[in-house]
Amino acid sequence: MTKLIVDGKEIDVPAEYTLLQACEAAGAEIPRFCYHERLSIAGNCRMCLVEVKGGPKPVASCAWGVRDCRPGPKGEPPEISTRSPMVKKAREGVMEFLLINHPLDCPICDQGGECDLQDQAMGYGVDTSRFAENKRAVEDKYLGALVKTSMNRCIQCTRCVRFSAEICGAPEMGATGRGEDMEITTYLERALTSELQGNLVDICPVGALTSKPYAFAARPWELGKTQSVDVMDGVGSAIRVDTRGREVMRILPRVNEAVNEEWISDKTRHVVDGLRTQRLDRPYIREDGKLKAASWQQVFAAIAARVARTDGKRIGAIAGDLAAVEEMFALKELLARFGSVNLAVQGGDAFDPKAGRASYIFNPTIAGIDQVDALLIVGSNPRKEAAVLNARIRKRWRSGQLKVGVIGAKADLVYTHDYIGAGVESLADLAAGKHSFADVLKNAKNPVVLVGVDAFGRHDGAAVLARAAKFALDIGAVKDGWNGFAVLQNTASRAGALDIGFAAGAGGLNAAQMTTFGTLDVLFLLGADEVKVPDGTFVVYIGTHGDAGAHRADVILPGAAYTEKSGIFVNTEGRAQMANRAGFPPGEAREDWAIIRALSEVLAKKLPYDSLAALRQAIFKAVPHLMRLDQIAAGDAASVKTLAGRAGQAEKVPFKASVEDFYLTNPIARASAVMAECSRLASGHMLTAAE
């Protein structure tokens, strides 16, 4: 630790701190534009100037290290002043320079009310300018469907350039020209390709980069703000849902160091318009081959009539990617009253909850990626399945302490990796030491075997999963203090479903069996759209959008989207999280658990809870760890051994990419015009790359 005196206050800080960090540790406020704690240091805005005692001029605190400060003549600690007349005058001068060319169009700028330049001009700006020259003009640039540019406002802080290169791994932005002619641009004036590009809007300190879909839609002070979690993938990123009246206007990230740091994916941020379009806002029933609007009483009566002439064991339920724990638990209880254990969650057939929690969660945890030194990815493309988690892997890789190997479909993961093979036989080759990456894994202190949906989503997924677990044990990835067997769940519902046992019980059917002709008479689809149900099965669809599940349904019960209900979700690392209600469902739509509770009464199988609180009490009694929000109930390493001991024949066919289109993976995304445009641009980019 190094002693410093900041504004007369003596503090101890680590020697590797910058002066800016040291001053903030002492409680001083340092203005800045180019500095960002998650990006490399540029030192080019000069707003963070401070005075070092004995120095001839102010220094840029973001680029000056604590270890570079010289002690006083008698060995006294270096003295830093952040409020001296010299500092005040220097900062006012910098602000005056920044505003020379700025268009000062705050009334029409979408950054208004959330602008760093506005805020700091209040503290360090002056009321007049000494410059009479014409302002510089810069052409606006095309960056794609998500980021709108107004480059006259740009102050060349280069945050966007550094973010694209360092965090996204897509160095598509840069600066051309020098001095007054300098411009920030994409080199080829093409759409950005990163799945994290929406974060450019958050890190831009002025209004040069703003959200294109949100342009001129609302002002920040008009909006109600609700803290929630994202359900577009299995990461569970912390988000803030901003609403005006009943309408969701935008979604922004919240800081959560353990999960998403301060980034969210473009699908998370811009899926908003999908919440408004193609919504199911009233019940429907199929008559003469066509869906017709009906009342709740009519649809419930139709379901009751069909269930009454059905054997309870021929009723099943499949939960979709966006289902919360509450409605899955209620549906499971309802089917149990019919004596049915035909339960499945989309993509979850390979998992057996009885094997133990460690057999289906990301055991090293997302924050634990910062300790990993060797990573083997089996049947996964983290860039498309969990873009924010992939950025965390890239961050660790950039430190130079992580080596990555890949078994599966070839893909650009934005970090260099050893490509080992395409199928499960490559695991056997690694185990036999036929590839140099085997030594990397065996010599690693904290190795991880990451298994993705391309591996466990196949019909032989259980065998592939067992093979991967055995390999993880063989290389020493599971040991005291470290569990390196990581399952990357790519949906928000799957880990929660497995936690509450929403899976085929003894003698029950899994999703593949339930969707085979002649096995079921009645099938409940809880927002499940990626399943093909054969003719002859009576389908009850509880969901939000007119997607594939609704088109196949015999009865549609309109549910609530994740922003319209309070629900518990469990992310891929097993962290229980609460999504809070920001608005209300449209029309006659209701919360999913309430629909199931009302239906149970009509079916004469009344569930014993009349409120969400009572339902949660029942859930917590059955699965106690779900009440500990934002905490991870760690899996037992013995579960990995149980999984590894399971027999099964894995086919020697290559892993195929399950998530082909990052932007169109669920009903809300498929209803979004913005996501459709992003998908079009991404496919065009892939065609160009292939050519």
Short mmCIF file of N, CA and C in Angstrom, two decimals, residues 405-484:
data_model
loop_
_atom_site.label_atom_id
_atom_site.label_comp_id
_atom_site.label_asym_id
_atom_site.label_seq_id
_atom_site.Cartn_x
_atom_site.Cartn_y
_atom_site.Cartn_z
N GLY A 405 -10.03 -24.50 -25.78
CA GLY A 405 -10.16 -25.54 -26.79
C GLY A 405 -11.62 -25.73 -27.13
N VAL A 406 -11.93 -26.08 -28.38
CA VAL A 406 -13.32 -26.20 -28.83
C VAL A 406 -13.56 -27.53 -29.52
N ILE A 407 -14.64 -28.21 -29.08
CA ILE A 407 -15.14 -29.40 -29.79
C ILE A 407 -16.55 -29.06 -30.23
N GLY A 408 -16.79 -29.08 -31.52
CA GLY A 408 -18.12 -28.73 -32.02
C GLY A 408 -18.05 -28.00 -33.35
N ALA A 409 -19.15 -27.35 -33.71
CA ALA A 409 -19.20 -26.61 -34.97
C ALA A 409 -18.23 -25.44 -34.94
N LYS A 410 -17.57 -25.17 -36.05
CA LYS A 410 -16.62 -24.06 -36.11
C LYS A 410 -17.37 -22.74 -36.04
N ALA A 411 -16.81 -21.80 -35.27
CA ALA A 411 -17.47 -20.49 -35.10
C ALA A 411 -16.43 -19.47 -34.69
N ASP A 412 -16.75 -18.20 -34.95
CA ASP A 412 -15.90 -17.09 -34.50
C ASP A 412 -16.34 -16.73 -33.09
N LEU A 413 -15.52 -17.07 -32.10
CA LEU A 413 -15.87 -16.82 -30.69
C LEU A 413 -15.26 -15.53 -30.15
N VAL A 414 -14.60 -14.75 -30.99
CA VAL A 414 -13.91 -13.49 -30.67
C VAL A 414 -12.72 -13.67 -29.73
N TYR A 415 -12.22 -14.90 -29.64
CA TYR A 415 -10.93 -15.13 -28.99
C TYR A 415 -10.31 -16.36 -29.65
N THR A 416 -8.99 -16.41 -29.66
CA THR A 416 -8.32 -17.52 -30.34
C THR A 416 -8.50 -18.80 -29.53
N HIS A 417 -8.62 -19.92 -30.23
CA HIS A 417 -8.82 -21.19 -29.54
C HIS A 417 -8.25 -22.32 -30.39
N ASP A 418 -7.96 -23.44 -29.73
CA ASP A 418 -7.53 -24.65 -30.44
C ASP A 418 -8.78 -25.41 -30.87
N TYR A 419 -8.92 -25.65 -32.17
CA TYR A 419 -10.07 -26.43 -32.64
C TYR A 419 -9.67 -27.90 -32.60
N ILE A 420 -10.39 -28.69 -31.79
CA ILE A 420 -9.98 -30.07 -31.53
C ILE A 420 -10.73 -31.06 -32.41
N GLY A 421 -12.00 -30.81 -32.65
CA GLY A 421 -12.78 -31.72 -33.49
C GLY A 421 -14.24 -31.34 -33.50
N ALA A 422 -15.03 -32.10 -34.26
CA ALA A 422 -16.42 -31.71 -34.49
C ALA A 422 -17.41 -32.53 -33.68
N GLY A 423 -16.99 -33.70 -33.15
CA GLY A 423 -17.96 -34.58 -32.50
C GLY A 423 -17.46 -35.16 -31.20
N VAL A 424 -18.27 -36.07 -30.64
CA VAL A 424 -17.99 -36.60 -29.31
C VAL A 424 -16.74 -37.48 -29.29
N GLU A 425 -16.37 -38.02 -30.46
CA GLU A 425 -15.16 -38.86 -30.49
C GLU A 425 -13.89 -38.05 -30.19
N SER A 426 -13.96 -36.73 -30.40
CA SER A 426 -12.81 -35.87 -30.08
C SER A 426 -12.53 -35.85 -28.59
N LEU A 427 -13.58 -36.05 -27.77
CA LEU A 427 -13.37 -36.17 -26.31
C LEU A 427 -12.52 -37.39 -26.00
N ALA A 428 -12.82 -38.48 -26.70
CA ALA A 428 -12.04 -39.71 -26.50
C ALA A 428 -10.59 -39.51 -26.92
N ASP A 429 -10.39 -38.77 -28.03
CA ASP A 429 -9.02 -38.48 -28.48
C ASP A 429 -8.27 -37.65 -27.44
N LEU A 430 -8.98 -36.68 -26.85
CA LEU A 430 -8.35 -35.87 -25.80
C LEU A 430 -7.99 -36.72 -24.60
N ALA A 431 -8.94 -37.58 -24.20
CA ALA A 431 -8.72 -38.44 -23.03
C ALA A 431 -7.52 -39.36 -23.26
N ALA A 432 -7.32 -39.75 -24.53
CA ALA A 432 -6.20 -40.63 -24.86
C ALA A 432 -4.91 -39.86 -25.08
N GLY A 433 -4.96 -38.53 -24.96
CA GLY A 433 -3.76 -37.70 -25.11
C GLY A 433 -3.32 -37.51 -26.54
N LYS A 434 -4.27 -37.67 -27.51
CA LYS A 434 -3.91 -37.55 -28.92
C LYS A 434 -3.86 -36.10 -29.40
N HIS A 435 -4.19 -35.17 -28.53
CA HIS A 435 -4.16 -33.75 -28.90
C HIS A 435 -3.39 -32.98 -27.82
N SER A 436 -2.62 -31.99 -28.25
CA SER A 436 -1.78 -31.26 -27.30
C SER A 436 -2.58 -30.54 -26.22
N PHE A 437 -3.87 -30.26 -26.51
CA PHE A 437 -4.68 -29.53 -25.53
C PHE A 437 -4.95 -30.38 -24.28
N ALA A 438 -4.79 -31.70 -24.40
CA ALA A 438 -4.97 -32.58 -23.24
C ALA A 438 -4.00 -32.21 -22.13
N ASP A 439 -2.74 -31.90 -22.52
CA ASP A 439 -1.73 -31.51 -21.52
C ASP A 439 -2.08 -30.17 -20.88
N VAL A 440 -2.61 -29.26 -21.69
CA VAL A 440 -3.01 -27.95 -21.17
C VAL A 440 -4.05 -28.12 -20.06
N LEU A 441 -5.03 -29.01 -20.31
CA LEU A 441 -6.09 -29.24 -19.32
C LEU A 441 -5.54 -29.92 -18.07
N LYS A 442 -4.68 -30.92 -18.26
CA LYS A 442 -4.17 -31.67 -17.10
C LYS A 442 -3.24 -30.83 -16.24
N ASN A 443 -2.53 -29.87 -16.86
CA ASN A 443 -1.59 -29.04 -16.10
C ASN A 443 -2.24 -27.79 -15.54
N ALA A 444 -3.50 -27.56 -15.87
CA ALA A 444 -4.18 -26.33 -15.42
C ALA A 444 -4.54 -26.44 -13.95
N LYS A 445 -4.53 -25.28 -13.30
CA LYS A 445 -4.91 -25.24 -11.88
C LYS A 445 -6.43 -25.28 -11.73
N ASN A 446 -7.13 -24.50 -12.57
CA ASN A 446 -8.59 -24.45 -12.52
C ASN A 446 -9.18 -24.70 -13.91
N PRO A 447 -9.16 -25.96 -14.37
CA PRO A 447 -9.72 -26.24 -15.71
C PRO A 447 -11.24 -26.30 -15.67
N VAL A 448 -11.87 -26.03 -16.82
CA VAL A 448 -13.33 -26.10 -16.92
C VAL A 448 -13.71 -26.84 -18.20
N VAL A 449 -14.67 -27.75 -18.08
CA VAL A 449 -15.28 -28.40 -19.25
C VAL A 449 -16.69 -27.82 -19.37
N LEU A 450 -16.91 -27.02 -20.41
CA LEU A 450 -18.20 -26.34 -20.62
C LEU A 450 -19.00 -27.12 -21.65
N VAL A 451 -20.20 -27.57 -21.28
CA VAL A 451 -21.05 -28.34 -22.18
C VAL A 451 -22.25 -27.49 -22.57
N GLY A 452 -22.50 -27.38 -23.88
CA GLY A 452 -23.57 -26.52 -24.36
C GLY A 452 -24.71 -27.28 -25.01
N VAL A 453 -25.66 -26.52 -25.52
CA VAL A 453 -26.91 -27.09 -26.03
C VAL A 453 -26.69 -27.93 -27.29
N ASP A 454 -25.63 -27.67 -28.06
CA ASP A 454 -25.36 -28.49 -29.24
C ASP A 454 -25.07 -29.93 -28.83
N ALA A 455 -24.55 -30.10 -27.59
CA ALA A 455 -24.22 -31.44 -27.09
C ALA A 455 -25.40 -32.08 -26.37
N PHE A 456 -25.95 -31.40 -25.36
CA PHE A 456 -27.02 -32.05 -24.57
C PHE A 456 -28.39 -31.94 -25.23
N GLY A 457 -28.53 -31.11 -26.28
CA GLY A 457 -29.82 -30.96 -26.94
C GLY A 457 -30.13 -32.05 -27.95
N ARG A 458 -29.14 -32.90 -28.25
CA ARG A 458 -29.37 -33.99 -29.21
C ARG A 458 -30.17 -35.12 -28.54
N HIS A 459 -30.66 -36.05 -29.37
CA HIS A 459 -31.43 -37.16 -28.78
C HIS A 459 -30.54 -38.08 -27.95
N ASP A 460 -29.21 -38.07 -28.20
CA ASP A 460 -28.28 -38.84 -27.36
C ASP A 460 -27.57 -37.92 -26.36
N GLY A 461 -28.23 -36.81 -26.03
CA GLY A 461 -27.61 -35.79 -25.16
C GLY A 461 -27.20 -36.30 -23.80
N ALA A 462 -27.99 -37.22 -23.22
CA ALA A 462 -27.67 -37.75 -21.88
C ALA A 462 -26.33 -38.49 -21.91
N ALA A 463 -26.09 -39.24 -22.98
CA ALA A 463 -24.83 -39.99 -23.10
C ALA A 463 -23.66 -39.04 -23.30
N VAL A 464 -23.86 -38.00 -24.11
CA VAL A 464 -22.79 -37.00 -24.34
C VAL A 464 -22.47 -36.28 -23.04
N LEU A 465 -23.51 -35.95 -22.28
CA LEU A 465 -23.33 -35.26 -21.00
C LEU A 465 -22.53 -36.13 -20.03
N ALA A 466 -22.86 -37.44 -19.97
CA ALA A 466 -22.15 -38.37 -19.09
C ALA A 466 -20.68 -38.49 -19.51
N ARG A 467 -20.46 -38.53 -20.84
CA ARG A 467 -19.09 -38.62 -21.36
C ARG A 467 -18.28 -37.38 -20.97
N ALA A 468 -18.89 -36.21 -21.07
CA ALA A 468 -18.20 -34.96 -20.72
C ALA A 468 -17.91 -34.90 -19.22
N ALA A 469 -18.86 -35.37 -18.39
CA ALA A 469 -18.66 -35.37 -16.94
C ALA A 469 -17.51 -36.30 -16.56
N LYS A 470 -17.45 -37.46 -17.22
CA LYS A 470 -16.35 -38.40 -16.94
C LYS A 470 -15.01 -37.79 -17.32
N PHE A 471 -14.99 -37.10 -18.46
CA PHE A 471 -13.74 -36.46 -18.89
C PHE A 471 -13.32 -35.37 -17.89
N ALA A 472 -14.29 -34.60 -17.39
CA ALA A 472 -13.98 -33.55 -16.41
C ALA A 472 -13.36 -34.15 -15.16
N LEU A 473 -13.89 -35.30 -14.73
CA LEU A 473 -13.31 -35.97 -13.55
C LEU A 473 -11.90 -36.50 -13.85
N ASP A 474 -11.72 -37.05 -15.05
CA ASP A 474 -10.42 -37.64 -15.42
C ASP A 474 -9.30 -36.60 -15.45
N ILE A 475 -9.61 -35.36 -15.86
CA ILE A 475 -8.55 -34.35 -15.96
C ILE A 475 -8.38 -33.56 -14.66
N GLY A 476 -9.17 -33.93 -13.64
CA GLY A 476 -9.03 -33.23 -12.35
C GLY A 476 -9.74 -31.90 -12.29
N ALA A 477 -10.79 -31.73 -13.12
CA ALA A 477 -11.52 -30.46 -13.10
C ALA A 477 -12.46 -30.36 -11.90
N VAL A 478 -12.76 -31.51 -11.28
CA VAL A 478 -13.63 -31.51 -10.09
C VAL A 478 -12.78 -31.95 -8.91
N LYS A 479 -12.53 -31.02 -7.99
CA LYS A 479 -11.67 -31.32 -6.84
C LYS A 479 -12.09 -30.43 -5.68
N ASP A 480 -11.43 -30.57 -4.56
CA ASP A 480 -11.75 -29.74 -3.38
C ASP A 480 -11.58 -28.27 -3.71
N GLY A 481 -12.63 -27.49 -3.48
CA GLY A 481 -12.55 -26.05 -3.70
C GLY A 481 -12.78 -25.62 -5.14
N TRP A 482 -12.98 -26.57 -6.05
CA TRP A 482 -13.18 -26.19 -7.45
C TRP A 482 -14.01 -27.25 -8.17
N ASN A 483 -15.10 -26.83 -8.78
CA ASN A 483 -15.91 -27.74 -9.61
C ASN A 483 -15.92 -27.17 -11.02
N GLY A 484 -15.16 -27.80 -11.91
CA GLY A 484 -14.99 -27.28 -13.26
C GLY A 484 -15.91 -27.90 -14.29
#
